Short mmCIF file of C-alpha atoms in Angstrom, two decimals:
data_model
loop_
_atom_site.label_atom_id
_atom_site.label_comp_id
_atom_site.label_asym_id
_atom_site.label_seq_id
_atom_site.Cartn_x
_atom_site.Cartn_y
_atom_site.Cartn_z
CA UNK A 199 18.21 2.33 9.25
CA UNK A 200 18.09 -0.15 6.44
CA UNK A 201 21.33 -1.47 4.99
CA UNK A 202 22.17 -3.67 2.02
CA UNK A 203 25.29 -5.83 1.97
CA UNK A 204 26.90 -7.48 -1.03
CA UNK A 205 29.75 -9.50 0.40
CA UNK A 206 31.36 -10.46 -2.91
CA UNK A 207 33.27 -7.54 -4.47
CA UNK A 208 34.07 -9.71 -7.49
CA UNK A 209 32.93 -13.03 -8.93
CA UNK A 210 34.00 -14.92 -12.01
CA UNK A 211 32.29 -17.70 -13.90
CA UNK A 212 32.94 -19.75 -16.99
CA UNK A 213 30.72 -18.95 -19.94
CA UNK A 214 27.58 -21.16 -20.00
CA UNK A 215 27.84 -21.98 -16.31
CA UNK A 216 25.69 -20.78 -13.43
CA UNK A 217 26.67 -18.16 -10.89
CA UNK A 218 24.97 -16.85 -7.76
CA UNK A 219 25.48 -13.34 -6.40
CA UNK A 220 24.63 -12.81 -2.76
CA UNK A 221 22.79 -9.94 -1.11
CA UNK A 222 21.60 -9.52 2.44
CA UNK A 223 19.70 -6.63 3.93
CA UNK A 224 18.65 -5.38 7.29
CA UNK A 225 15.21 -3.96 7.95
CA UNK A 226 12.41 -3.98 10.48
CA UNK A 227 9.76 -3.40 7.82
CA UNK A 228 7.53 -6.15 6.52
CA UNK A 229 6.50 -4.54 3.23
CA UNK A 230 9.24 -3.58 0.80
CA UNK A 231 10.70 -4.21 -2.64
CA UNK A 232 14.03 -5.65 -3.69
CA UNK A 233 15.82 -5.17 -6.98
CA UNK A 234 18.87 -6.29 -8.87
CA UNK A 235 20.39 -3.83 -11.30
CA UNK A 236 23.12 -4.44 -13.83
CA UNK A 237 25.68 -1.83 -14.88
CA UNK A 238 27.76 -2.94 -17.89
CA UNK A 239 30.84 -1.00 -19.02
CA UNK A 240 28.52 1.24 -21.02
CA UNK A 241 27.53 2.68 -17.61
CA UNK A 242 23.80 2.30 -18.17
CA UNK A 243 21.90 1.05 -15.09
CA UNK A 244 19.52 -1.70 -16.17
CA UNK A 245 16.84 -3.30 -14.03
CA UNK A 246 17.35 -7.07 -14.07
CA UNK A 247 14.69 -8.35 -11.70
CA UNK A 248 12.41 -7.21 -8.88
CA UNK A 249 10.80 -8.95 -5.92
CA UNK A 250 7.89 -7.85 -3.76
CA UNK A 251 8.40 -8.84 -0.15
CA UNK A 252 4.83 -9.99 0.36
CA UNK A 253 5.16 -12.50 -2.50
CA UNK A 254 6.69 -15.79 -1.44
CA UNK A 255 7.28 -16.93 -5.00
CA UNK A 256 10.76 -16.19 -6.27
CA UNK A 257 10.89 -13.84 -9.25
CA UNK A 258 12.26 -15.13 -12.56
CA UNK A 259 13.22 -13.32 -15.75
CA UNK A 260 14.55 -15.67 -18.42
CA UNK A 261 18.04 -16.77 -17.28
CA UNK A 262 17.85 -14.63 -14.13
CA UNK A 263 16.15 -15.81 -10.97
CA UNK A 264 16.27 -14.89 -7.31
CA UNK A 265 16.29 -16.86 -4.10
CA UNK A 266 14.32 -14.66 -1.71
CA UNK A 267 14.52 -15.73 1.91
CA UNK A 268 12.49 -13.17 3.85
CA UNK A 269 13.19 -14.52 7.33
CA UNK A 270 16.91 -14.65 6.63
CA UNK A 271 16.78 -11.27 4.84
CA UNK A 272 18.59 -12.70 1.88
CA UNK A 273 18.05 -11.94 -1.80
CA UNK A 274 20.52 -13.73 -4.05
CA UNK A 275 20.61 -13.56 -7.84
CA UNK A 276 21.21 -16.66 -9.92
CA UNK A 277 22.36 -16.30 -13.52
CA UNK A 278 22.04 -19.47 -15.55
CA UNK A 279 23.89 -20.21 -18.79
CA UNK A 280 26.17 -17.19 -18.30
CA UNK A 281 26.92 -15.19 -21.43
CA UNK A 282 29.71 -12.77 -22.22
CA UNK A 283 27.14 -9.98 -22.25
CA UNK A 284 26.37 -10.64 -18.59
CA UNK A 285 29.72 -9.17 -17.57
CA UNK A 286 28.91 -6.11 -15.49
CA UNK A 287 28.60 -4.66 -12.01
CA UNK A 288 25.52 -6.01 -10.28
CA UNK A 289 23.81 -3.97 -7.59
CA UNK A 290 21.26 -5.16 -5.09
CA UNK A 291 18.81 -2.51 -3.86
CA UNK A 292 16.10 -2.23 -1.22
CA UNK A 293 13.10 0.02 -1.33
CA UNK A 294 11.19 0.56 1.90
CA UNK A 295 8.86 3.19 3.23
CA UNK A 296 11.28 6.09 3.42
CA UNK A 297 11.11 6.88 -0.30
CA UNK A 298 14.75 5.93 -0.80
CA UNK A 299 16.41 3.14 -2.71
CA UNK A 300 19.16 1.69 -0.51
CA UNK A 301 22.02 0.27 -2.58
CA UNK A 302 24.61 -2.39 -1.97
CA UNK A 303 28.24 -1.76 -2.89
CA UNK A 304 28.03 -3.92 -6.00
CA UNK A 305 29.58 -7.15 -7.27
CA UNK A 306 31.73 -7.16 -10.37
CA UNK A 307 30.90 -10.21 -12.48
CA UNK A 308 33.56 -11.50 -14.87
CA UNK A 309 32.64 -14.03 -17.55
CA UNK A 310 35.48 -16.25 -18.75
CA UNK A 311 35.18 -17.39 -22.37
CA UNK B 55 12.44 6.74 -28.16
CA UNK B 56 14.88 7.16 -25.25
CA UNK B 57 13.08 6.73 -21.93
CA UNK B 58 15.31 8.84 -19.69
CA UNK B 59 17.76 11.10 -21.45
CA UNK B 60 20.52 13.12 -19.86
CA UNK B 61 22.64 15.77 -21.45
CA UNK B 62 25.52 16.09 -21.73
CA UNK B 63 27.02 12.59 -21.48
CA UNK B 64 30.45 14.00 -20.72
CA UNK B 65 31.36 17.29 -19.09
CA UNK B 66 34.88 18.52 -18.46
CA UNK B 67 35.20 21.85 -16.73
CA UNK B 68 37.49 23.90 -14.56
CA UNK B 69 37.19 24.43 -10.84
CA UNK B 70 34.99 27.35 -9.92
CA UNK B 71 32.76 27.11 -12.98
CA UNK B 72 28.98 26.70 -12.90
CA UNK B 73 27.41 23.92 -14.95
CA UNK B 74 24.04 22.28 -15.51
CA UNK B 75 22.95 18.75 -16.38
CA UNK B 76 19.55 18.25 -17.95
CA UNK B 77 17.27 15.26 -17.63
CA UNK B 78 14.03 14.43 -19.39
CA UNK B 79 11.84 11.34 -19.25
CA UNK B 80 9.07 10.36 -21.65
CA UNK B 81 7.67 7.49 -19.60
CA UNK B 82 4.92 9.49 -17.94
CA UNK B 83 6.51 8.86 -14.53
CA UNK B 84 5.74 11.26 -11.72
CA UNK B 85 8.91 10.86 -9.65
CA UNK B 86 12.47 11.74 -10.65
CA UNK B 87 15.84 11.40 -8.94
CA UNK B 88 19.44 12.49 -9.08
CA UNK B 89 22.14 10.06 -7.99
CA UNK B 90 25.89 10.47 -7.69
CA UNK B 91 28.16 7.49 -8.39
CA UNK B 92 31.68 7.87 -7.07
CA UNK B 93 34.88 6.26 -8.32
CA UNK B 94 34.20 3.17 -6.20
CA UNK B 95 30.83 2.75 -7.93
CA UNK B 96 28.89 3.64 -4.79
CA UNK B 97 25.50 5.16 -5.59
CA UNK B 98 24.20 7.97 -3.42
CA UNK B 99 20.82 9.64 -3.66
CA UNK B 100 20.97 13.39 -3.92
CA UNK B 101 17.45 14.60 -4.67
CA UNK B 102 14.03 13.31 -5.53
CA UNK B 103 10.98 15.10 -6.89
CA UNK B 104 7.41 13.87 -7.02
CA UNK B 105 5.11 15.87 -9.28
CA UNK B 106 7.56 18.76 -9.18
CA UNK B 107 7.76 18.76 -5.37
CA UNK B 108 11.01 18.01 -3.57
CA UNK B 109 10.63 14.91 -1.41
CA UNK B 110 14.24 13.86 -0.82
CA UNK B 111 17.02 16.31 -0.21
CA UNK B 112 20.04 14.49 1.09
CA UNK B 113 23.02 16.16 2.66
CA UNK B 114 24.67 17.62 -0.37
CA UNK B 115 26.43 20.99 -0.58
CA UNK B 116 24.04 23.81 -1.36
CA UNK B 117 26.13 24.45 -4.47
CA UNK B 118 23.91 21.75 -5.94
CA UNK B 119 20.43 22.93 -6.84
CA UNK B 120 17.81 20.81 -8.58
CA UNK B 121 15.02 22.30 -10.62
CA UNK B 122 11.90 20.56 -11.85
CA UNK B 123 9.94 22.76 -14.27
CA UNK B 124 7.44 19.93 -14.83
CA UNK B 125 7.20 16.29 -13.89
CA UNK B 126 9.00 15.17 -17.04
CA UNK B 127 12.12 17.24 -16.37
CA UNK B 128 14.62 17.41 -13.54
CA UNK B 129 17.73 19.48 -14.04
CA UNK B 130 20.77 19.77 -11.81
CA UNK B 131 22.72 22.97 -11.51
CA UNK B 132 26.10 23.01 -9.80
CA UNK B 133 27.80 26.24 -8.73
CA UNK B 134 31.48 26.78 -8.01
CA UNK B 135 32.56 23.31 -9.06
CA UNK B 136 35.20 21.55 -6.96
CA UNK B 137 37.56 18.67 -7.73
CA UNK B 138 35.53 16.41 -5.42
CA UNK B 139 32.45 16.90 -7.57
CA UNK B 140 34.02 14.70 -10.25
CA UNK B 141 31.75 11.65 -10.57
CA UNK B 142 29.06 10.12 -12.72
CA UNK B 143 25.64 11.67 -12.15
CA UNK B 144 22.56 9.62 -12.95
CA UNK B 145 19.04 10.80 -13.44
CA UNK B 146 16.26 8.26 -12.88
CA UNK B 147 12.50 8.14 -12.82
CA UNK B 148 9.77 5.93 -11.39
CA UNK B 149 6.03 5.75 -11.26
CA UNK B 150 4.97 6.67 -7.74
CA UNK B 151 7.22 7.44 -4.81
CA UNK B 152 7.40 3.75 -3.99
CA UNK B 153 8.97 2.97 -7.33
CA UNK B 154 7.55 -0.52 -6.99
CA UNK B 155 8.27 -1.34 -10.62
CA UNK B 156 11.84 -0.14 -10.29
CA UNK B 157 13.58 2.93 -11.51
CA UNK B 158 14.53 3.72 -15.09
CA UNK B 159 17.92 5.33 -15.33
CA UNK B 160 19.50 7.68 -17.80
CA UNK B 161 22.89 6.79 -19.25
CA UNK B 162 24.71 9.07 -16.83
CA UNK B 163 26.81 12.20 -17.12
CA UNK B 164 30.50 11.86 -16.39
CA UNK B 165 31.61 15.12 -14.82
CA UNK B 166 35.32 15.79 -14.61
CA UNK B 167 36.50 18.89 -12.77
CA UNK B 168 40.09 19.92 -13.50
#
């Protein structure tokens, strides 16, 4: 069965600096999708970025980018120029062939002003 | 212009009561989901419907019954509520069962059973 591991329960970063959140996953599939979701205190789950496993190019969305290492089964999220509004829980998720989104336990990101 | 809307946002009820949470999406998606988020923020899939057909039915008590009258709606009815049912319940939708473009979530319903 697939699993997703986020080894950092909590991270903190100074405003305007860069932070990287780690995510590893375990799967025997070759075709799948990976996602990062953000959950601010408002509770809304917001899609931050997605990566298709067959694409070698790392996905980028403005200040958010991923480092996708398929062989290592690693999918880290880099947030550049951190802003106070980035403070949230961040969830890594894997979508394979079994119709289910497998979630990591989340990383709480704290932004220090 | 809300994409996925859930009602109510908050629900406080006594043990033993029956309650429903409604979900509607206006994105034209064909697949909808119910998730439960516990106090430790862990997200667990409960049900998924594709074009009104149940495709995921995880091990949840049969007090929980989903209903999808059409592909834009997925409601959750809970009978005989228990203290352990207290959680945040999220509805979500995606286009296709693969959800390759990601899921769109509602804002959640915080259920508190007293």
